Each structure stands twice: as structure tokens, then as C-alpha cells.
Tab-separated table of C-alpha atoms in Angstrom:
chain	number	residue	atom	x	y	z
A	1	UNK	CA	0.340	-0.090	0.152
A	2	UNK	CA	1.027	3.588	-0.535
A	3	UNK	CA	2.593	5.435	2.287
A	4	UNK	CA	-0.004	8.094	2.723
A	5	UNK	CA	-3.090	5.424	2.816
A	6	UNK	CA	-4.828	4.369	6.061
A	7	UNK	CA	-2.674	1.460	7.358
A	8	UNK	CA	0.676	2.393	5.690
A	9	UNK	CA	4.075	3.616	7.708
A	10	UNK	CA	3.348	7.112	7.249
A	11	UNK	CA	6.736	8.052	6.193
A	12	UNK	CA	7.263	10.479	3.392
A	13	UNK	CA	9.872	8.512	1.315
A	14	UNK	CA	11.658	12.426	0.213
A	15	UNK	CA	11.937	14.031	3.297
A	16	UNK	CA	11.742	11.418	5.643
A	17	UNK	CA	9.267	13.479	7.886
A	18	UNK	CA	5.934	11.830	9.372
A	19	UNK	CA	3.690	14.589	7.710
A	20	UNK	CA	-0.048	12.631	7.146
A	21	UNK	CA	-1.781	15.883	6.581
A	22	UNK	CA	0.015	18.338	4.589
A	23	UNK	CA	1.661	17.771	1.226
A	24	UNK	CA	5.592	16.985	0.813
A	25	UNK	CA	7.712	20.001	0.736
A	26	UNK	CA	9.278	21.064	-2.857
A	27	UNK	CA	12.327	22.466	-1.587
A	28	UNK	CA	13.270	19.848	0.691
A	29	UNK	CA	12.469	17.583	-2.573
A	30	UNK	CA	14.984	19.812	-4.731
A	31	UNK	CA	17.741	19.862	-1.996
A	32	UNK	CA	17.509	16.285	-1.500
A	33	UNK	CA	17.906	15.689	-5.513
A	34	UNK	CA	20.911	18.252	-5.403
A	35	UNK	CA	22.250	16.170	-2.867
A	36	UNK	CA	22.439	13.038	-4.665
A	37	UNK	CA	23.839	14.834	-7.989
A	38	UNK	CA	26.497	16.380	-6.440
A	39	UNK	CA	27.230	13.340	-4.276
A	40	UNK	CA	27.447	11.638	-8.054
A	41	UNK	CA	29.746	14.254	-9.634
A	42	UNK	CA	32.007	15.012	-6.966
A	43	UNK	CA	30.330	17.922	-4.839
A	44	UNK	CA	29.813	18.381	-0.985
A	45	UNK	CA	26.309	17.267	0.087
A	46	UNK	CA	24.682	20.044	2.099
A	47	UNK	CA	27.243	22.602	1.478
A	48	UNK	CA	28.050	25.196	-1.394
A	49	UNK	CA	25.614	26.431	-3.841
A	50	UNK	CA	23.171	24.007	-4.301
A	51	UNK	CA	21.800	25.836	-7.442
A	52	UNK	CA	25.488	25.473	-8.955
A	53	UNK	CA	26.122	22.350	-8.420
A	54	UNK	CA	22.949	21.306	-10.218
A	55	UNK	CA	23.406	23.065	-13.436
A	56	UNK	CA	27.300	21.560	-13.468
A	57	UNK	CA	25.490	18.089	-13.453
A	58	UNK	CA	22.969	18.732	-15.875
A	59	UNK	CA	26.327	19.790	-17.938
A	60	UNK	CA	27.700	16.938	-17.500
A	61	UNK	CA	25.143	14.950	-18.447
A	62	UNK	CA	24.449	16.714	-21.571
A	63	UNK	CA	28.150	16.744	-22.628
A	64	UNK	CA	28.147	12.787	-21.868
A	65	UNK	CA	24.903	12.417	-23.826
A	66	UNK	CA	26.664	14.601	-26.969
A	67	UNK	CA	29.693	12.254	-27.237
A	68	UNK	CA	27.642	9.193	-27.142
A	69	UNK	CA	25.436	10.754	-29.830
A	70	UNK	CA	28.621	11.643	-31.982
A	71	UNK	CA	29.694	8.279	-31.884
A	72	UNK	CA	26.406	6.689	-32.825
A	73	UNK	CA	27.460	8.330	-35.992
A	74	UNK	CA	30.415	5.944	-36.819
A	75	UNK	CA	29.680	3.239	-39.413
A	76	UNK	CA	31.834	0.394	-41.235
A	77	UNK	CA	31.105	0.087	-45.082
A	78	UNK	CA	32.679	-3.714	-46.022
A	79	UNK	CA	34.375	-4.297	-49.281
A	80	UNK	CA	32.086	-4.303	-52.577
A	81	UNK	CA	29.319	-1.907	-51.060
A	82	UNK	CA	28.790	1.839	-50.891
A	83	UNK	CA	27.406	4.076	-48.169
A	84	UNK	CA	24.729	6.411	-49.354
A	85	UNK	CA	24.570	9.003	-46.946
A	86	UNK	CA	21.026	11.218	-46.618
A	87	UNK	CA	20.422	14.423	-44.351
A	88	UNK	CA	16.761	14.802	-43.577
A	89	UNK	CA	16.105	12.637	-46.699
A	90	UNK	CA	18.365	14.514	-48.995
A	91	UNK	CA	21.313	12.653	-50.772
A	92	UNK	CA	24.758	14.071	-49.528
A	93	UNK	CA	27.341	12.021	-50.396
A	94	UNK	CA	28.520	8.176	-51.160
A	95	UNK	CA	31.063	6.766	-49.127
A	96	UNK	CA	33.730	4.320	-50.195
A	97	UNK	CA	34.635	0.936	-48.315
A	98	UNK	CA	36.346	1.690	-44.677
A	99	UNK	CA	35.364	3.505	-41.613
A	100	UNK	CA	33.214	6.554	-42.076
A	101	UNK	CA	31.138	8.867	-39.825
A	102	UNK	CA	28.358	10.738	-40.501
A	103	UNK	CA	25.757	13.011	-38.474
A	104	UNK	CA	23.942	11.051	-35.981
A	105	UNK	CA	19.922	10.162	-36.319
A	106	UNK	CA	18.090	12.076	-37.007
A	107	UNK	CA	19.634	14.461	-39.018
A	108	UNK	CA	21.804	12.199	-41.270
A	109	UNK	CA	21.303	8.555	-42.087
A	110	UNK	CA	23.348	5.973	-44.106
A	111	UNK	CA	21.599	3.032	-46.816
A	112	UNK	CA	24.768	0.532	-47.127
A	113	UNK	CA	24.189	-1.214	-50.687
A	114	UNK	CA	26.428	-4.053	-51.779
A	115	UNK	CA	27.483	-3.188	-55.965
A	116	UNK	CA	28.904	-6.467	-56.447
A	117	UNK	CA	26.503	-8.725	-55.583
A	118	UNK	CA	24.897	-10.718	-58.557
A	119	UNK	CA	20.915	-10.188	-58.370
A	120	UNK	CA	18.531	-12.037	-60.556
A	121	UNK	CA	15.021	-12.134	-61.776
A	122	UNK	CA	13.361	-14.680	-63.529
A	123	UNK	CA	10.703	-14.003	-66.392
A	124	UNK	CA	8.141	-16.755	-67.492
A	125	UNK	CA	9.018	-19.407	-64.645
A	126	UNK	CA	9.808	-19.675	-61.178
A	127	UNK	CA	12.613	-22.019	-59.158
A	128	UNK	CA	13.546	-22.206	-55.723
A	129	UNK	CA	15.807	-24.301	-53.349
A	130	UNK	CA	15.001	-28.042	-53.871
A	131	UNK	CA	11.550	-27.025	-55.999
A	132	UNK	CA	11.522	-27.939	-59.880
A	133	UNK	CA	11.139	-25.347	-62.125
A	134	UNK	CA	7.646	-23.889	-62.907
A	135	UNK	CA	6.632	-22.159	-65.766
A	136	UNK	CA	4.043	-18.576	-65.309
A	137	UNK	CA	2.054	-18.808	-68.467
A	138	UNK	CA	0.688	-15.252	-68.069
A	139	UNK	CA	4.723	-14.044	-68.288
A	140	UNK	CA	6.027	-17.205	-70.437
A	141	UNK	CA	3.336	-16.985	-73.307
A	142	UNK	CA	3.935	-14.680	-76.145
A	143	UNK	CA	3.230	-14.285	-79.369
A	144	UNK	CA	5.744	-14.312	-82.739
A	145	UNK	CA	5.735	-12.443	-85.892
A	146	UNK	CA	4.220	-15.412	-87.628
A	147	UNK	CA	1.395	-15.359	-85.225
A	148	UNK	CA	2.443	-18.641	-83.603
A	149	UNK	CA	2.317	-18.701	-79.583
A	150	UNK	CA	5.687	-19.788	-77.834
A	151	UNK	CA	6.452	-20.443	-74.179
A	152	UNK	CA	10.225	-18.328	-73.349
A	153	UNK	CA	11.340	-18.102	-70.121
A	154	UNK	CA	14.132	-15.676	-69.255
A	155	UNK	CA	16.453	-15.281	-66.561
A	156	UNK	CA	18.494	-12.115	-66.027
A	157	UNK	CA	21.232	-11.036	-64.028
A	158	UNK	CA	22.431	-7.394	-63.060
A	159	UNK	CA	24.259	-5.607	-60.586
A	160	UNK	CA	24.131	-2.137	-59.321
A	161	UNK	CA	26.787	0.156	-60.822
A	162	UNK	CA	25.517	3.565	-59.318
A	163	UNK	CA	24.253	3.242	-55.693
A	164	UNK	CA	23.027	6.611	-55.880
A	165	UNK	CA	20.678	6.132	-58.752
A	166	UNK	CA	19.786	2.600	-57.412
A	167	UNK	CA	19.026	4.376	-53.961
A	168	UNK	CA	16.893	7.406	-55.349
A	169	UNK	CA	15.798	7.422	-58.904
A	170	UNK	CA	13.294	3.914	-58.982
A	171	UNK	CA	11.668	3.486	-56.240
A	172	UNK	CA	11.733	-0.520	-56.840
A	173	UNK	CA	14.343	-1.248	-58.900
A	174	UNK	CA	13.780	-5.163	-59.389
A	175	UNK	CA	10.138	-4.732	-59.800
A	176	UNK	CA	11.144	-1.976	-62.540
A	177	UNK	CA	13.632	-4.316	-63.939
A	178	UNK	CA	11.343	-7.382	-63.889
A	179	UNK	CA	8.740	-5.136	-66.107
A	180	UNK	CA	11.069	-3.867	-68.293
A	181	UNK	CA	12.358	-7.396	-69.313
A	182	UNK	CA	9.053	-8.835	-69.794
A	183	UNK	CA	8.260	-5.964	-72.238
A	184	UNK	CA	11.667	-5.824	-74.528
A	185	UNK	CA	10.784	-9.711	-74.414
A	186	UNK	CA	8.028	-9.534	-75.742
A	187	UNK	CA	9.074	-6.654	-78.220
A	188	UNK	CA	11.925	-8.971	-79.575
A	189	UNK	CA	9.880	-12.462	-79.811
A	190	UNK	CA	6.956	-10.382	-81.664
A	191	UNK	CA	9.624	-9.590	-84.297
A	192	UNK	CA	10.841	-13.221	-85.197
A	193	UNK	CA	9.347	-15.991	-86.467
A	194	UNK	CA	8.872	-19.075	-84.309
A	195	UNK	CA	11.135	-21.479	-86.268
A	196	UNK	CA	14.190	-18.410	-85.512
A	197	UNK	CA	13.136	-18.516	-81.580
A	198	UNK	CA	13.242	-21.992	-81.442
A	199	UNK	CA	16.572	-23.072	-83.627
A	200	UNK	CA	18.912	-20.699	-84.864
A	201	UNK	CA	18.204	-17.220	-83.603
A	202	UNK	CA	18.265	-17.936	-79.653
A	203	UNK	CA	21.756	-16.285	-79.341
A	204	UNK	CA	20.453	-13.216	-81.308
A	205	UNK	CA	17.392	-12.857	-79.539
A	206	UNK	CA	19.377	-12.887	-75.989
A	207	UNK	CA	21.991	-10.207	-77.194
A	208	UNK	CA	19.029	-7.927	-78.571
A	209	UNK	CA	17.062	-8.310	-75.691
A	210	UNK	CA	20.070	-7.403	-73.081
A	211	UNK	CA	21.152	-4.282	-75.216
A	212	UNK	CA	17.467	-3.172	-74.987
A	213	UNK	CA	17.087	-3.659	-71.704
A	214	UNK	CA	20.389	-1.769	-70.743
A	215	UNK	CA	19.193	1.159	-72.864
A	216	UNK	CA	15.891	1.285	-70.722
A	217	UNK	CA	17.453	1.208	-67.702
A	218	UNK	CA	19.796	3.721	-68.480
A	219	UNK	CA	17.163	5.960	-69.922
A	220	UNK	CA	15.038	5.555	-66.294
A	221	UNK	CA	18.911	6.326	-64.425
A	222	UNK	CA	18.158	2.873	-62.383
A	223	UNK	CA	22.164	2.886	-61.564
A	224	UNK	CA	21.660	-0.988	-62.762
A	225	UNK	CA	24.228	-2.894	-65.224
A	226	UNK	CA	22.640	-5.901	-66.738
A	227	UNK	CA	25.296	-8.569	-66.472
A	228	UNK	CA	23.661	-11.616	-68.801
A	229	UNK	CA	20.368	-12.485	-70.301
A	230	UNK	CA	19.888	-16.497	-70.207
A	231	UNK	CA	17.186	-18.137	-72.183
A	232	UNK	CA	16.370	-20.739	-70.270
A	233	UNK	CA	13.886	-22.321	-72.321
A	234	UNK	CA	11.824	-21.535	-75.443
A	235	UNK	CA	9.388	-24.509	-76.701
A	236	UNK	CA	5.591	-24.501	-78.533
A	237	UNK	CA	3.000	-24.662	-75.583
A	238	UNK	CA	2.060	-27.899	-74.246
A	239	UNK	CA	-0.927	-28.674	-76.314
A	240	UNK	CA	0.967	-28.928	-79.529
A	241	UNK	CA	4.448	-29.879	-78.249
A	242	UNK	CA	4.257	-33.284	-79.824
A	243	UNK	CA	3.743	-31.996	-83.588
A	244	UNK	CA	6.828	-29.880	-82.730
A	245	UNK	CA	8.724	-32.296	-81.607
A	246	UNK	CA	8.136	-34.507	-85.110
A	247	UNK	CA	9.014	-31.665	-87.349
A	248	UNK	CA	11.964	-30.826	-85.577
A	249	UNK	CA	12.887	-34.676	-85.771
A	250	UNK	CA	12.014	-34.359	-89.713
A	251	UNK	CA	14.134	-31.339	-89.555
A	252	UNK	CA	17.007	-33.175	-88.143
A	253	UNK	CA	16.858	-35.969	-90.198
A	254	UNK	CA	16.800	-33.388	-93.526
A	255	UNK	CA	19.723	-32.102	-92.117
A	256	UNK	CA	21.558	-35.596	-91.237
A	257	UNK	CA	20.749	-36.595	-94.942
A	258	UNK	CA	21.933	-33.576	-96.370
A	259	UNK	CA	25.616	-33.726	-94.482
A	260	UNK	CA	25.809	-37.533	-95.373
A	261	UNK	CA	25.298	-36.620	-99.253
A	262	UNK	CA	28.034	-33.457	-98.779
A	263	UNK	CA	30.489	-36.045	-97.160
A	264	UNK	CA	30.238	-38.490	-100.169
A	265	UNK	CA	30.024	-35.385	-102.578
A	266	UNK	CA	33.607	-34.548	-100.688
A	267	UNK	CA	34.982	-37.944	-101.071
A	268	UNK	CA	34.056	-38.417	-104.339
A	269	UNK	CA	34.152	-35.343	-106.113
A	270	UNK	CA	38.407	-35.354	-105.885
A	271	UNK	CA	38.567	-38.718	-106.513
A	272	UNK	CA	36.751	-37.905	-110.151
A	273	UNK	CA	38.620	-34.754	-110.293
A	274	UNK	CA	42.115	-36.606	-109.901
A	275	UNK	CA	41.328	-39.238	-112.526
A	276	UNK	CA	40.039	-36.625	-114.954
A	277	UNK	CA	43.282	-34.659	-114.449
A	278	UNK	CA	45.436	-37.887	-114.419
A	279	UNK	CA	43.759	-38.961	-117.727
A	280	UNK	CA	44.397	-35.768	-119.405
A	281	UNK	CA	48.034	-35.421	-118.289
A	282	UNK	CA	48.232	-39.237	-120.071
A	283	UNK	CA	45.947	-37.936	-122.935
A	284	UNK	CA	48.732	-34.865	-123.387
A	285	UNK	CA	52.008	-37.236	-122.828
A	286	UNK	CA	50.282	-39.645	-125.389
A	287	UNK	CA	49.870	-36.831	-127.990
A	288	UNK	CA	53.253	-35.401	-127.300
A	289	UNK	CA	54.991	-38.629	-127.985
A	290	UNK	CA	52.680	-39.365	-130.991
A	291	UNK	CA	53.752	-35.939	-132.555
A	292	UNK	CA	57.665	-36.611	-131.777
A	293	UNK	CA	57.276	-40.213	-133.446
A	294	UNK	CA	55.532	-38.580	-136.455
A	295	UNK	CA	58.519	-35.948	-136.484
A	296	UNK	CA	60.701	-38.755	-136.032
A	297	UNK	CA	59.069	-40.556	-138.798
A	298	UNK	CA	58.936	-37.569	-141.099
A	299	UNK	CA	62.432	-36.552	-140.582
A	300	UNK	CA	63.621	-40.063	-141.156
A	301	UNK	CA	61.522	-40.383	-144.515
A	302	UNK	CA	62.589	-37.063	-145.977
A	303	UNK	CA	66.519	-38.085	-145.329
A	304	UNK	CA	65.611	-41.519	-146.682
A	305	UNK	CA	64.003	-39.966	-149.615
A	306	UNK	CA	66.883	-38.003	-150.445
A	307	UNK	CA	69.174	-40.880	-150.196
A	308	UNK	CA	66.626	-43.242	-152.340
A	309	UNK	CA	67.018	-40.336	-154.809
A	310	UNK	CA	70.791	-40.571	-155.150
A	311	UNK	CA	70.955	-44.159	-155.483
A	312	UNK	CA	67.893	-45.803	-155.637
A	313	UNK	CA	68.705	-49.574	-155.958
A	314	UNK	CA	71.291	-49.289	-152.988
A	315	UNK	CA	68.510	-47.490	-150.774
A	316	UNK	CA	66.149	-50.364	-151.846
A	317	UNK	CA	68.549	-52.870	-150.715
A	318	UNK	CA	69.212	-51.474	-147.804
A	319	UNK	CA	65.640	-50.929	-146.607
A	320	UNK	CA	65.214	-54.742	-147.119
A	321	UNK	CA	67.781	-55.285	-145.443
A	322	UNK	CA	66.487	-53.644	-142.294
A	323	UNK	CA	63.219	-55.083	-142.500
A	324	UNK	CA	64.659	-58.442	-142.815
A	325	UNK	CA	66.825	-57.952	-139.649
A	326	UNK	CA	63.608	-56.902	-137.704
A	327	UNK	CA	61.972	-59.732	-138.670
A	328	UNK	CA	64.523	-62.020	-138.430
A	329	UNK	CA	65.528	-60.414	-134.765
A	330	UNK	CA	62.118	-61.351	-133.481
A	331	UNK	CA	62.067	-64.677	-135.019
A	332	UNK	CA	63.381	-68.361	-133.428
A	333	UNK	CA	65.591	-69.105	-136.536
A	334	UNK	CA	69.057	-69.123	-136.011
A	335	UNK	CA	71.573	-68.801	-139.496
A	336	UNK	CA	74.932	-70.195	-139.780
A	337	UNK	CA	77.470	-69.292	-142.168
A	338	UNK	CA	79.538	-72.730	-142.860
A	339	UNK	CA	81.000	-71.785	-146.016
A	340	UNK	CA	84.675	-71.961	-146.133
A	341	UNK	CA	85.425	-73.265	-143.000
A	342	UNK	CA	85.721	-76.703	-141.583
A	343	UNK	CA	85.120	-75.996	-137.655
A	344	UNK	CA	82.744	-77.832	-135.990
A	345	UNK	CA	80.526	-75.338	-134.194
A	346	UNK	CA	78.704	-76.114	-130.792
A	347	UNK	CA	75.647	-74.017	-130.228
A	348	UNK	CA	72.911	-74.596	-127.067
A	349	UNK	CA	70.402	-73.904	-129.817
A	350	UNK	CA	67.645	-74.156	-126.992
A	351	UNK	CA	68.914	-71.739	-124.552
A	352	UNK	CA	69.609	-69.625	-127.342
A	353	UNK	CA	65.924	-70.020	-128.876
A	354	UNK	CA	64.529	-69.681	-125.545
A	355	UNK	CA	66.638	-66.255	-124.939
A	356	UNK	CA	65.325	-64.920	-128.069
A	357	UNK	CA	61.653	-65.572	-127.618
A	358	UNK	CA	61.853	-63.821	-124.402
A	359	UNK	CA	64.012	-61.001	-125.820
A	360	UNK	CA	61.159	-60.668	-128.771
A	361	UNK	CA	58.373	-60.812	-126.280
A	362	UNK	CA	59.994	-57.864	-124.001
A	363	UNK	CA	61.070	-55.377	-126.691
A	364	UNK	CA	58.659	-53.103	-128.158
A	365	UNK	CA	57.575	-53.188	-131.627
A	366	UNK	CA	59.587	-50.508	-133.450
A	367	UNK	CA	60.292	-49.543	-136.963
A	368	UNK	CA	64.064	-49.253	-136.102
A	369	UNK	CA	65.907	-52.104	-136.969
A	370	UNK	CA	66.149	-54.729	-134.051
A	371	UNK	CA	69.625	-56.399	-133.849
A	372	UNK	CA	69.900	-59.957	-132.087
A	373	UNK	CA	72.679	-60.552	-129.210
A	374	UNK	CA	73.734	-63.737	-130.994
A	375	UNK	CA	77.429	-63.826	-132.257
A	376	UNK	CA	77.221	-65.566	-135.446
A	377	UNK	CA	73.835	-63.936	-136.798
A	378	UNK	CA	75.678	-60.757	-136.136
A	379	UNK	CA	78.537	-61.728	-138.435
A	380	UNK	CA	76.164	-62.991	-141.087
A	381	UNK	CA	74.916	-59.584	-141.122
A	382	UNK	CA	77.757	-57.734	-141.136
A	383	UNK	CA	78.942	-60.066	-144.093
A	384	UNK	CA	75.599	-59.273	-145.738
A	385	UNK	CA	75.936	-55.753	-145.253
A	386	UNK	CA	80.021	-55.868	-146.465
A	387	UNK	CA	78.779	-57.768	-149.776
A	388	UNK	CA	76.048	-55.292	-150.362
A	389	UNK	CA	78.501	-52.387	-150.397
A	390	UNK	CA	80.421	-54.598	-152.552
A	391	UNK	CA	77.978	-54.697	-155.404
A	392	UNK	CA	77.046	-51.402	-154.796
A	393	UNK	CA	80.897	-50.322	-155.658
A	394	UNK	CA	81.031	-52.723	-158.115
A	395	UNK	CA	77.777	-51.392	-159.845
A	396	UNK	CA	79.018	-47.726	-159.697
């Protein structure tokens, strides 16, 4: 119960007096409070100037409070972050990593922004830890240039490039970037055919989307740098996926057959060109050979014609002898002159015959006289030439 209520101990907690009828003495209360503060700050209780001691104590309290308030303005900016300082809500400066100070609240405040963190947004799908990728038809379904519907899922990674712009120019940068991405994506997809989106045009579409998103965000001065745009998936709607898969398989079979035909062509055409070149070169060589042989025959015939005009009989006899020499050189006959001698000759006719046959088969057919390697035949031919020369001399 209270001290001044019936049944209480009737003691005044401020003055220590037992006064149950009158209110507490205000001067006594102030004096008691001064004594207590003087004891705390080194003053003497019950002596000196009470009012001066009170003012001095209040000054100490105010100075201590000011020191604590000033120390509350110290803050640390970590590596990879920036501190945006505002004074009564207005931008003041951007601080770098390290220990910094600002005027404590409520005058100035600091917003620390991570400028190296890789942030990302998902358009057309949602993914989470341990969850499968789920499509969001409202964002994923888009109309192409050829009036087809395609399901596109896009992921955009970005980071802060200007902490001031990121903090002040856009109310919700993440939401703004998502809306810009969806708008740009629909514009790029709407300007492309469906086959281009599903097959060879993915890289071009991603580059175009990234460039246009960055241009729009720079125009907004959002302080955002788009680092990458990933086309997670692009496919026809679920209702017609079977038909599109059949079309894709047919396109792949077509490309495979084209590749096989090109490989066969690359194998056959060089061989055919090589064979054609070889035939052309052989024909050129044959042409040169025939022309040379014909030129030689004409030259020999011209020279022979001159000699024939000088001595027709001798030339005729010589031509006959050369023709016989060429004929007999390829035959198996062996001629031996035994006149004027009684020597018995031993000839290995079987070996000579086989050797002559092999040489005749191996030797090419030529218009030039072919001489045999058999000594008796050569001697016989020499005798024939000598006798023909003697007859020519006598005839002359």
C-alpha cells in the first residue's frame, strides 16, 4: 500500500518526515535531489551553492549524451559495398569501403548498398531451392511474328553500378527491371518467327534483349548494369509440343541426309577430279609422244628420200636388209654360215631359242632395226652388209 494511505507506515519517502496531513515540501525534495547529484559528480552534500552544482551536473550529463550521440555516427562500409548518406532524406554523398562518420540520427542516415552482388530475376518461370522449375503462363506465353504462340523462360542477372541512382531514382528497381524485361522480351519475340526463336536465333535474341534492357534502364537512370541474359527455355505450348517435336525430328533427318550427301560428294568429287586430271595428263603425254614419233618418222623418211633419189637400188636393198633384220630378230630361226670353213660349231640352240623368244616378247614393236645378241647372227649380218657394199661399188 502507499505510504500516505490508511494503514501505511506514514513515512515521507522524500523528506523522511512523518507528515500525514500536508503535501511534501518541494524545497526539501529539490535539496535532496541536489545532494544526490552532487555526490555523483564530486560535489559536497549539504554545503556550497546548490543551484550551481545542479547546473554543473546537468552540463556533465548533456556533454556525455552529446559524446555518445556523436559516436553513434561511426559506421563501417565493407568491401564491395557503398554507403549512401542522406540528410533529412536528401542525398549528401556516397562513401567508400572503410570506417566513416556521419551526423547521427535523426539528422543523417546511411543506406549501405552491395554493388558487387549478382542479383537476378526470373521471367516466365519460378525456381527455388529443391523445387522444380515451374512455368508462369502469364509471363511465358508470347506471340511471334508469324502469329504463333511460344513459351519463353528468361533469366536476367544484374548488379548495381551506381548506388545513388539505385537508391533514389527508382522506387523498386527489381520490379522495374522485371517489367522492362518482360516488355522488351515481348517486343523482340514479336519481331521474330517461331522457327527462328526455337532453333538458330536464340543467341541473337538474347543479345538483342540484353542491349535493349540496358538502354531502357540507363534512360531511367536506375543505376543497374545487366551482366547476362539467359534463355532458359523456348518451346511451343504444351498442347502442340508433339507436332513440333515431329517437325524438329524431320528437320534433323533432313539435315543429317544433307550432311551425308555432302560427305559423299566431298569424297567422290576429288577422286573424280584427280582421275580426270590424270587422264588429261596421260592424253597430253600420248599426244606429245605421237607427235614426236610422227615428226621423227617424217624426218627419217625425208632423209631416206634424199638418199633414195641419189641411189635407188642401194636404198631399196638397204631397206630390205633392215626389214629382214627386224623380222628375223624376233624369230626363233638361227642362221649359221658354214662356207669356207671346216670348224665344227657347238651352239646351245635350246637356250638361244628361249632367250631370243623372251627378248622378242619383252622388246617393244618399233620401226627401227632390231639387232640380235647372238654372235653368229651379227657376223652374218655384217657379211651381208659388206657384200652389199661391194656390189654397190662394182655397180658404180
